[in-house]
Coordinates of C-alpha atoms and ligand atoms in Angstrom, one line a residue:
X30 CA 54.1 -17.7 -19.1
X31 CA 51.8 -20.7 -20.2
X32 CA 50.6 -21.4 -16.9
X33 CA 49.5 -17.3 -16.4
X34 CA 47.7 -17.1 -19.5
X35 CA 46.2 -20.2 -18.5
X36 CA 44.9 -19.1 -15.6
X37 CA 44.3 -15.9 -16.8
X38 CA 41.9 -17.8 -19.7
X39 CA 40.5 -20.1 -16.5
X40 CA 39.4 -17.0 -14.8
X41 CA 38.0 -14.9 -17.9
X42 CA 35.8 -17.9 -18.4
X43 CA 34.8 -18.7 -14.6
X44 CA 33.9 -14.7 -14.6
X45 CA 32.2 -15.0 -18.0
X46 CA 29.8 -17.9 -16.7
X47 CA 28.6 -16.2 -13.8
X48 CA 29.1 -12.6 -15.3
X49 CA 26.0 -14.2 -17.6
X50 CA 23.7 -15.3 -14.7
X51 CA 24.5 -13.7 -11.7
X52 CA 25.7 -10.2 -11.1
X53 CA 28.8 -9.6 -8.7
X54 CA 26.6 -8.4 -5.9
X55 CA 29.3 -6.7 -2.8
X56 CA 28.2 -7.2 0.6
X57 CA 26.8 -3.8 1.0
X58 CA 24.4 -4.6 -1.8
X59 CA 23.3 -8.0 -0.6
X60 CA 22.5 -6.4 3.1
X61 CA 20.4 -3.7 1.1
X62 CA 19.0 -6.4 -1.1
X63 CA 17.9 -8.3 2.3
X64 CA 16.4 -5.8 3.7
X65 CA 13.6 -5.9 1.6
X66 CA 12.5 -9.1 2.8
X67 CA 12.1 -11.6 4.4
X68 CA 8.5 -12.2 2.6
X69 CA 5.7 -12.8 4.0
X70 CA 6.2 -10.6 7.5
X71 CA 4.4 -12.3 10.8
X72 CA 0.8 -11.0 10.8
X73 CA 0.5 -7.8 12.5
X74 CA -2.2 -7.4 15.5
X75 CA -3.3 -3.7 15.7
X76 CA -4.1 -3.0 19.5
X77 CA -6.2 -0.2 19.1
X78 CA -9.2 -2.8 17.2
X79 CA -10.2 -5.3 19.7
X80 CA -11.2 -7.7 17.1
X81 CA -8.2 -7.4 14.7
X82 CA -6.1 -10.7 14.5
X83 CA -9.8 -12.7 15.7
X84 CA -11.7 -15.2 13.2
X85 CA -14.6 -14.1 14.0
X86 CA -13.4 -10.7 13.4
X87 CA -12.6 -11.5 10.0
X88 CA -15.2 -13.4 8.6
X89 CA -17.6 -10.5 9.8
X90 CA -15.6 -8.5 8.3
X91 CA -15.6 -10.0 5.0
X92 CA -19.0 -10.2 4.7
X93 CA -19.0 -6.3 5.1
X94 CA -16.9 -5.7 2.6
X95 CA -18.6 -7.4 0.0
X96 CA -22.4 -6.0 1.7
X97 CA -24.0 -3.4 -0.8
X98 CA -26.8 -3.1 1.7
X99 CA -24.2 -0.6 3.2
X100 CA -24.5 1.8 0.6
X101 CA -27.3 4.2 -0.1
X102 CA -28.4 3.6 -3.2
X103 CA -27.9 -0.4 -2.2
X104 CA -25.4 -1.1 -4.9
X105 CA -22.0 -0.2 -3.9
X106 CA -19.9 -2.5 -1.5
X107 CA -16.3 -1.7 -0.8
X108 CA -15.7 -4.9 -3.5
X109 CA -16.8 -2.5 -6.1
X110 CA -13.9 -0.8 -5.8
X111 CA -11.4 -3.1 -4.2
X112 CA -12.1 -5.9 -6.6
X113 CA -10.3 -8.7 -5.8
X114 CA -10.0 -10.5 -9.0
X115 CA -7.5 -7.1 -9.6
X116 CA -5.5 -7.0 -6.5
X117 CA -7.8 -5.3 -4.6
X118 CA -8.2 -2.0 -6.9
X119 CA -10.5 -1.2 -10.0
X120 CA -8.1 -0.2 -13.2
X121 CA -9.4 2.8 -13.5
X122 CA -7.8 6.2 -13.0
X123 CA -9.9 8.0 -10.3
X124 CA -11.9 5.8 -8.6
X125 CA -15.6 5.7 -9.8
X126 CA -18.0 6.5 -6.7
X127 CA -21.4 8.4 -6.4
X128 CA -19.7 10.5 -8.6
X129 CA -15.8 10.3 -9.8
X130 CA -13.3 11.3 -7.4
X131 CA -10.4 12.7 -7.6
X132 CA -8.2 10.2 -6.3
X133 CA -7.0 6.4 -8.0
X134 CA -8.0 3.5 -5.8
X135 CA -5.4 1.8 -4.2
X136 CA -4.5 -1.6 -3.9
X137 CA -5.6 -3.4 -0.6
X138 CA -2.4 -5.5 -0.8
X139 CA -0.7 -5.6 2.5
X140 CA -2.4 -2.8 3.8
X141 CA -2.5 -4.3 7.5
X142 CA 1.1 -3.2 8.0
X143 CA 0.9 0.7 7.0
X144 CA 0.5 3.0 10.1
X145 CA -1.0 5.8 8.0
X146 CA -3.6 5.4 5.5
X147 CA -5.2 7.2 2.5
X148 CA -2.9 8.7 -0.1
X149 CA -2.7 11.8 2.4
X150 CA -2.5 9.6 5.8
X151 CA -5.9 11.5 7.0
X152 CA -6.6 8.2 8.4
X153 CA -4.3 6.7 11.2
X154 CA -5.9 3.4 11.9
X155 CA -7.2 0.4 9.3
X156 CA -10.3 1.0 10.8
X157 CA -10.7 4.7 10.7
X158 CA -9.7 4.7 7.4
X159 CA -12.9 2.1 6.8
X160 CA -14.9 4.6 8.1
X161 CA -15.3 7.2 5.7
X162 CA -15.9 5.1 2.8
X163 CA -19.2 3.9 4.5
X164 CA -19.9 7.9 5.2
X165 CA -18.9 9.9 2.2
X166 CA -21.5 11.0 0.3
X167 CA -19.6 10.8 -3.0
X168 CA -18.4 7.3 -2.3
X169 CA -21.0 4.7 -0.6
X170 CA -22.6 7.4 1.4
X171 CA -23.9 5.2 3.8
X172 CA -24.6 7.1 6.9
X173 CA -24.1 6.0 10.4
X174 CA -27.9 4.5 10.7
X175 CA -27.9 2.9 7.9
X176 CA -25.0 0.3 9.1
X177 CA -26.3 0.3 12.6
X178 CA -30.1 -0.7 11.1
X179 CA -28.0 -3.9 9.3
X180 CA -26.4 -5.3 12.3
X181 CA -29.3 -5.1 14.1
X182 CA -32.1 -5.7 12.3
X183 CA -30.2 -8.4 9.6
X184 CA -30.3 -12.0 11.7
X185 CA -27.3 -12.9 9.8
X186 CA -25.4 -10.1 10.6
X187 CA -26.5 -10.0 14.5
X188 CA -25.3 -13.0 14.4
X189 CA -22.0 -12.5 13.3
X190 CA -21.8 -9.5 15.1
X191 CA -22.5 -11.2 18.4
X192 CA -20.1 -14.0 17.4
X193 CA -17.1 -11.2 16.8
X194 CA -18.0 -8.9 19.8
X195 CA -19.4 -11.0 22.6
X196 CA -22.8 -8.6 22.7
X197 CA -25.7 -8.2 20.6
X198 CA -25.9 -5.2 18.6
X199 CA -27.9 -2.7 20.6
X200 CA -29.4 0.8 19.6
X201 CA -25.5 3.2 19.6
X202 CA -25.1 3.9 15.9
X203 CA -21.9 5.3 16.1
X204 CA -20.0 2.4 18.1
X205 CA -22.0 0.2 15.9
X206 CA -20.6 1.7 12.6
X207 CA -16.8 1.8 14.6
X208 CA -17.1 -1.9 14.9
X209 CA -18.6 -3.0 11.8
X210 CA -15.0 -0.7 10.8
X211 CA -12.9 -2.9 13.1
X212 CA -14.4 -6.0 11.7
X213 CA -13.5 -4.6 7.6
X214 CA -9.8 -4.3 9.1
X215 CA -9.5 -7.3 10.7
X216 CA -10.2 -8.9 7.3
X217 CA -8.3 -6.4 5.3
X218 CA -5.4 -7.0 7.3
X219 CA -5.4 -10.7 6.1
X220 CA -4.7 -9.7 3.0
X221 CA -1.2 -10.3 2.1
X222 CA 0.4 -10.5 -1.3
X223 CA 2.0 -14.0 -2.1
X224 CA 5.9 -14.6 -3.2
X225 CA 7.4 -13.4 -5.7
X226 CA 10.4 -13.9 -8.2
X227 CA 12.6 -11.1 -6.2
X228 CA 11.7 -13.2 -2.6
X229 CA 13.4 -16.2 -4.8
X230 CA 15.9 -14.2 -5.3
X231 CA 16.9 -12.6 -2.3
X232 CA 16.3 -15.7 -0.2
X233 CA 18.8 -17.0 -2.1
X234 CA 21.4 -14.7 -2.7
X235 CA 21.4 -14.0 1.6
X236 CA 22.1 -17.7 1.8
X237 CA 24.4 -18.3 -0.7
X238 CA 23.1 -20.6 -2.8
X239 CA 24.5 -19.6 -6.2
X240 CA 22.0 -21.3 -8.1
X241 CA 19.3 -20.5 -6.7
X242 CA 19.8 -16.8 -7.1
X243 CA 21.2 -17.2 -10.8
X244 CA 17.6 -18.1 -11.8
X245 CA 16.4 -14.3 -11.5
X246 CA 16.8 -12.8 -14.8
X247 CA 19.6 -10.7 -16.1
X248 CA 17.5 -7.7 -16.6
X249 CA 15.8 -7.5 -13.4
X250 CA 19.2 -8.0 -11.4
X251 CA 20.4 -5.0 -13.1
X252 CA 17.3 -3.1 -12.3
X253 CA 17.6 -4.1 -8.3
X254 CA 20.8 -2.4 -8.7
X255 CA 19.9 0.3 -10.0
X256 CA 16.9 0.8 -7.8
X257 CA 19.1 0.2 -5.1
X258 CA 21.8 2.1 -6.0
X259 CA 22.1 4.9 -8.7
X260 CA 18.9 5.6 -8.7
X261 CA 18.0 5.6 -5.2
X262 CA 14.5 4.8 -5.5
X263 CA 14.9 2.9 -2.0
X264 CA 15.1 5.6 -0.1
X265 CA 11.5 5.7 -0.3
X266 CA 10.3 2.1 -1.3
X267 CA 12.3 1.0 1.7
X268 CA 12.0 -2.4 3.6
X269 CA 10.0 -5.6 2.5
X270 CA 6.8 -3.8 1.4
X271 CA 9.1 -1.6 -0.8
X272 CA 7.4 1.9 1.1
X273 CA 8.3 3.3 4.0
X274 CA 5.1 4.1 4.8
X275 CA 5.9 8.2 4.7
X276 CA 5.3 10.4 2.1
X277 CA 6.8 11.8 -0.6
X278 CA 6.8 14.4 -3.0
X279 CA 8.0 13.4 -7.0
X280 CA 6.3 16.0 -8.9
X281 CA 3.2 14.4 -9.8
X282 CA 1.1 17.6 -11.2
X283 CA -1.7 18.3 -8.1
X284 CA -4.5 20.7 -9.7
X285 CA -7.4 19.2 -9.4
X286 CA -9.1 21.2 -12.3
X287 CA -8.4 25.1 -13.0
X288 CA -7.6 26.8 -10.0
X289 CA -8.2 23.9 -7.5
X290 CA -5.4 21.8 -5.9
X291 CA -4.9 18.9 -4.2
X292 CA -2.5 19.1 -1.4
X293 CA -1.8 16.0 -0.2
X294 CA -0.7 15.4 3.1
X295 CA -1.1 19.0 4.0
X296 CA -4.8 18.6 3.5
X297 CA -4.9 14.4 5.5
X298 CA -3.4 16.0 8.5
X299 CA -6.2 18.4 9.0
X300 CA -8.4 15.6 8.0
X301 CA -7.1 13.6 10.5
X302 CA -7.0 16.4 13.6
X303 CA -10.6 16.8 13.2
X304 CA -11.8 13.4 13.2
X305 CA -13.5 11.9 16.1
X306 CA -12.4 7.9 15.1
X307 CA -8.7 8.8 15.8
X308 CA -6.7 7.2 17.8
X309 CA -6.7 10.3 20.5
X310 CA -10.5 9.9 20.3
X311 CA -12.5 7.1 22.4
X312 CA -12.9 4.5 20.1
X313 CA -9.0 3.3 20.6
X314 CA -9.1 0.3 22.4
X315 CA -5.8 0.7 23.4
X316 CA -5.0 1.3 27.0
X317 CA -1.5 1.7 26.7
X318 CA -1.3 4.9 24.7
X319 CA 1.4 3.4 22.3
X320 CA -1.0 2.9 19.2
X321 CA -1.7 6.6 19.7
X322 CA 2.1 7.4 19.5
X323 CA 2.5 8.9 16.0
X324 CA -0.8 10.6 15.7
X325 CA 0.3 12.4 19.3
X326 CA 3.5 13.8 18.2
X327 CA 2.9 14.5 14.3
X328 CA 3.1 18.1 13.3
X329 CA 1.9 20.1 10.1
X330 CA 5.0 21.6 7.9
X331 CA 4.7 23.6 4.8
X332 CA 6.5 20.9 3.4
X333 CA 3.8 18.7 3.5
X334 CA 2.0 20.2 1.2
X335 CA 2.1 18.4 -2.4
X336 CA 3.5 15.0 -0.4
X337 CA 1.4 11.8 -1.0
X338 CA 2.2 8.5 0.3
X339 CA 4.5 6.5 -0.7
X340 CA 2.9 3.1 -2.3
X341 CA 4.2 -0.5 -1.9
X342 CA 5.4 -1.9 -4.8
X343 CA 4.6 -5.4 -4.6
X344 CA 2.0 -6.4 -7.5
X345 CA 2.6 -3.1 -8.8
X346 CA 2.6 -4.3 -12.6
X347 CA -0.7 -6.1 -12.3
X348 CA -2.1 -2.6 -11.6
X349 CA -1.9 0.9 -13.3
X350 CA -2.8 3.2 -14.2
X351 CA -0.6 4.8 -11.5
X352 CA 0.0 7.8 -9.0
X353 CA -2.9 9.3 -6.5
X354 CA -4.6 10.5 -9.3
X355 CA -3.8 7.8 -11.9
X356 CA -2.2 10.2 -14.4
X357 CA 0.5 8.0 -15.7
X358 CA -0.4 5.0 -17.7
X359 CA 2.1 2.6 -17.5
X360 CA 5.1 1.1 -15.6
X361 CA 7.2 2.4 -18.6
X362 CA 5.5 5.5 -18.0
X363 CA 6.2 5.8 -14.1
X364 CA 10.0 5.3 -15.1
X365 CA 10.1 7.7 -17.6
X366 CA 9.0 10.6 -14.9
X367 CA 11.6 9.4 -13.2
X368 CA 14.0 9.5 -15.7
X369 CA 12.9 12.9 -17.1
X370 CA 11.5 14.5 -13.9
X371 CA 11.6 18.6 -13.9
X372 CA 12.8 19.5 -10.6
X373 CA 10.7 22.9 -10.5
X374 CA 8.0 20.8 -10.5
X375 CA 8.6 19.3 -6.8
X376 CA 6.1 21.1 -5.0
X377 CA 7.4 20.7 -1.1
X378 CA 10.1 22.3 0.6
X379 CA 12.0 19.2 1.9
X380 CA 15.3 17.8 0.9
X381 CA 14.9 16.8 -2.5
X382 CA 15.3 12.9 -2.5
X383 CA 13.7 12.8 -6.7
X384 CA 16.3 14.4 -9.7
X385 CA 16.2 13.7 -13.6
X386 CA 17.6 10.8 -13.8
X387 CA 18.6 10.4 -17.7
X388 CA 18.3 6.4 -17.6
X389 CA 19.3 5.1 -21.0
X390 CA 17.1 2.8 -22.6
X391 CA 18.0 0.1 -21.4
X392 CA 18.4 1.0 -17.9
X393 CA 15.1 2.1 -18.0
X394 CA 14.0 -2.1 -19.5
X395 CA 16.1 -3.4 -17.1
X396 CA 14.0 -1.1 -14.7
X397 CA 11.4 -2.3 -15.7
X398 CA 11.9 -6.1 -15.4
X399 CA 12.9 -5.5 -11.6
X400 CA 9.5 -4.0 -11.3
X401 CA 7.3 -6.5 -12.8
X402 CA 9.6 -9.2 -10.5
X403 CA 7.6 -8.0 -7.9
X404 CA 4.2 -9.5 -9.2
X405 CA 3.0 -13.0 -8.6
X406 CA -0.2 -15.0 -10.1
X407 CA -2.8 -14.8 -7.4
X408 CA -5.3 -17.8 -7.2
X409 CA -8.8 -16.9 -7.6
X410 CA -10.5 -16.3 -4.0
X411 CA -12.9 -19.1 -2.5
X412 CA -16.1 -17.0 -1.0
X413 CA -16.1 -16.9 2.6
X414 CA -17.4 -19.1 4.7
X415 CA -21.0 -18.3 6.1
X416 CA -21.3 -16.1 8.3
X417 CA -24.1 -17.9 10.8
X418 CA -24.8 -21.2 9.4
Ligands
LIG520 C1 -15.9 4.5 -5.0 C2 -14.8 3.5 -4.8 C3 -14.4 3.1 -3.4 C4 -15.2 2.4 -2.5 C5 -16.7 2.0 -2.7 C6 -14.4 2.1 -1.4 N1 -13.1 2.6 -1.6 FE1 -11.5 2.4 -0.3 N2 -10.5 3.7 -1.4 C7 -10.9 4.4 -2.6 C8 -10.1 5.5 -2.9 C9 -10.2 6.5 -4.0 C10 -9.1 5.5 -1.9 C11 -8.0 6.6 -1.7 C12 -8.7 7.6 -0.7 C13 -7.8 8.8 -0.4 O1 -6.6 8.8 -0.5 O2 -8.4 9.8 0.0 C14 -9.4 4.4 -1.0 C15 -8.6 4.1 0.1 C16 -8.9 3.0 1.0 C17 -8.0 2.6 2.0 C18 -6.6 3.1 2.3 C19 -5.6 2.2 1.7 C20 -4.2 2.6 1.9 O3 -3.3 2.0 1.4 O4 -4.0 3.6 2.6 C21 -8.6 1.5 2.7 C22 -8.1 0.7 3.8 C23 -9.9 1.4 2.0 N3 -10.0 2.3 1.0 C24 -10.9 0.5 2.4 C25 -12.2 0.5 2.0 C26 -13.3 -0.1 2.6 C27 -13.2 -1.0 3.9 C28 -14.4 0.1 1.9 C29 -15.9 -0.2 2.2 C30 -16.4 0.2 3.4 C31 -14.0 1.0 0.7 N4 -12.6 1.2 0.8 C32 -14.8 1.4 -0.3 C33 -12.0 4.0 -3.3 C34 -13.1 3.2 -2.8
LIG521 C1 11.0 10.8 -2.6 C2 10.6 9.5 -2.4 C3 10.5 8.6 -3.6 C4 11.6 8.2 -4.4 C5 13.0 8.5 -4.2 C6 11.0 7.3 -5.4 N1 9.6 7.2 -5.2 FE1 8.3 6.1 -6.3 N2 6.8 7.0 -5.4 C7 6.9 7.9 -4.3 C8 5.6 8.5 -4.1 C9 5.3 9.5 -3.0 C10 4.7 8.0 -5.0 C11 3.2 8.4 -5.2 C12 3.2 9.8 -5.8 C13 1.8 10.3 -6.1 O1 0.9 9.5 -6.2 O2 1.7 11.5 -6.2 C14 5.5 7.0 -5.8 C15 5.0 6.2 -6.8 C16 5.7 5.3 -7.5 C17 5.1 4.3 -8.4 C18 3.6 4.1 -8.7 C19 3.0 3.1 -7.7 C20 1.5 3.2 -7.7 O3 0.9 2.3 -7.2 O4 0.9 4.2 -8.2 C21 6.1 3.5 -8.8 C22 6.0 2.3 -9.8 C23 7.4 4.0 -8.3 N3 7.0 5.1 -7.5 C24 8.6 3.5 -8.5 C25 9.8 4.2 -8.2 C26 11.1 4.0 -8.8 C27 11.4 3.0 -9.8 C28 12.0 4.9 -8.2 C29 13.4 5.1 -8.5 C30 13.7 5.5 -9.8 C31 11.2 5.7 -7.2 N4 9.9 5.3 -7.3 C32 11.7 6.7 -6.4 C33 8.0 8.2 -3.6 C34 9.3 8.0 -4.1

């Protein structure tokens, strides 16, 4: 009898200590768990941009994206708005261009490994999406001669153009304005988020180091399981960028203003049909055909309409305000739709994957803390090298 409630007392405490730092995580939850790693993925080489993956490539690129002389009133460079001192987005609601638009900027945080891009994927390459930035009159509006006129007539950038391309920038405005694109993307695609707290974490936890993993606070264990489980939130913010890179629809309101909407995806893939930089059109440097898979076999459904796509999560409590059209304020906020979401307002026709989800408080902290486990400190950015020294 002694020896039982002994070794009932022995176990109460053994579960007690690691009850307090480490959740009892079954195997089916540690696979999940892993599969959002490991962190950082190998670089990505995007075959349809010959320079993508090249130094050369890059640096032009960089210099682009922080080159005002692109714009048309000579003051807006794509670091306006993709600031990097805050991840690569602005803070502000809807993104501040010629005039406001309608949309939030989004973070440029491991963008190199999304297939479509734009909250309604009108773009389907890195470099497409580049494009219309440079061209829309109510962001940069550029125009096509305007770029070409830099790269040629700018010693700097002929340079670096030559450097990146192997030829000298000659008098085709339009190929010149797709490869000052490829260039952006070859340096966008370098940008990749560093570790984070949940990397820790899941590192440790897949090899068993007990320890290790018991480091990762209480709260945001709880919250992984949640997001993981109960809640389901993974069936969306799947894999090690926490999106699957589809879209969604979780009842984010879509008017516009008074009888004008905004219909997401619907709207991109008519947007992307009728543009001549995609990857069916003859600026795909891909010979093979395969970069041009999806964009070949996508199809329009009704139930595209309201979807946007679904954003990574990593940094995502550095940023905010939130959603396509930044209408929700805070994290706290974002889990609160969640929580409280009104199912008549899910505007597409697909298989509901949002409900209510009546968190209690505390699920809702513990939420919360998982989120914000997903931010790291990012070291301030040397400027680039020079482009033709
Ligand atoms: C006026 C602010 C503004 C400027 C300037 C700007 N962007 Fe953006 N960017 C946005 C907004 C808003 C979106 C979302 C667009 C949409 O969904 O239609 C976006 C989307 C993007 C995306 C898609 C990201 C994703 O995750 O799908 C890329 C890539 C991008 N911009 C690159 C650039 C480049 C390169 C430049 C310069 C040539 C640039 N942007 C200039 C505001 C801006
Ligand atoms: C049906 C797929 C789906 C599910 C399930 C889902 N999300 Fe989302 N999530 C999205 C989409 C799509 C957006 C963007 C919606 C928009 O802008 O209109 C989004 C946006 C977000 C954002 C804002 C990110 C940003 O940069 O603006 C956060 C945070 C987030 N979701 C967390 C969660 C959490 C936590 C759960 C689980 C409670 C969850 N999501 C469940 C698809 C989903």
């Amino acid at each position: 009898m002694i020896r039982l409630l002994l070794a009932l007392v022995l176990a109460a405490t053994a579960a007690g200590a690691s009850a307090q730092s480490l959740l009892d995580w079954t195997d089916e939850e540690v696979r999940s768990i892993g599969r959002h790693g490991p962190w950082p993925p190998p670089p990505v080489r995007d075959p349809s941009n010959r320079v993508s993956g090249t130094s050369a490539g890059t640096l032009l690129g960089e210099h682009l994206f922080n080159e005002p002389r692109l714009s048309g009133d000579g003051r807006m460079s794509c670091a306006t708005c993709h600031q990097a001192g805050r991840d690569w987005s602005d803070g502000q609601a809807k993104a501040q261009g010629a005039v406001e638009l309608d949309r939030r900027t989004p973070s440029l945080w491991n963008v190199g490994y999304s297939h479509w891009f734009g909250w309604d994927g009108a773009g389907d390459s890195l470099w497409a999406q580049s494009i219309r930035p440079l061209l829309d009159p109510r962001e940069m509006n550029g125009g096509t001669e305007r770029v070409g006129a830099l790269l040629r007539n700018d010693s700097v950038f002929a340079c670096g153009y030559e450097k990146a391309f192997d030829r000298s920038p000659d008098n085709d405005d339009e190929r010149l304005l797709v490869d000052a694109a490829k260039a952006l993307a070859a340096f966008q695609a370098t940008l990749v988020s560093p570790r984070t707290p949940f990397d820790a974490f899941r590192d440790a936890l897949l090899a068993g180091d007990r320890d290790g993993a018991a480091r990762y606070p209480l709260s945001a264990q709880r919250g992984l399981r949640l997001f993981i489980g109960a809640a389901n939130c993974n069936a969306c913010h799947f894999g090690p960028r926490f999106t699957n890179g589809e879209f969604g629809d979780v009842g984010i309101p879509f008017f516009v203003r008074p009888g004008e909407v905004d219909s997401g995806r619907l709207g991109g893939l008519e947007r992307l049909a009728a543009s001549p930089f995609n990857l069916l059109g003859r600026f795909n440097d891909d010979t093979t055909g395969e970069a041009a898979r999806r964009t070949r076999h996508v199809r329009r459904l009704h139930s595209n309409f309201g979807e946007f796509r679904v954003p990574g999560l990593r940094q995502v409590g550095r940023g905010g305000p939130y959603m396509h059209n930044g209408s929700i304020a805070t994290l706290e906020d974002v889990v609160k739709h969640y929580s409280e979401v009104n199912p008549d307002r899910l505007h597409s026709d697909g298989v509901p994957l949002v409900r209510p989800l009546a968190l209690s408080s505390e699920q809702s902290a513990d939420l919360v803390a998982f989120l914000r486990s997903l931010d790291a400190d990012v070291p301030p950015r040397p400027a680039p090298a020079p482009l033709c020294p």
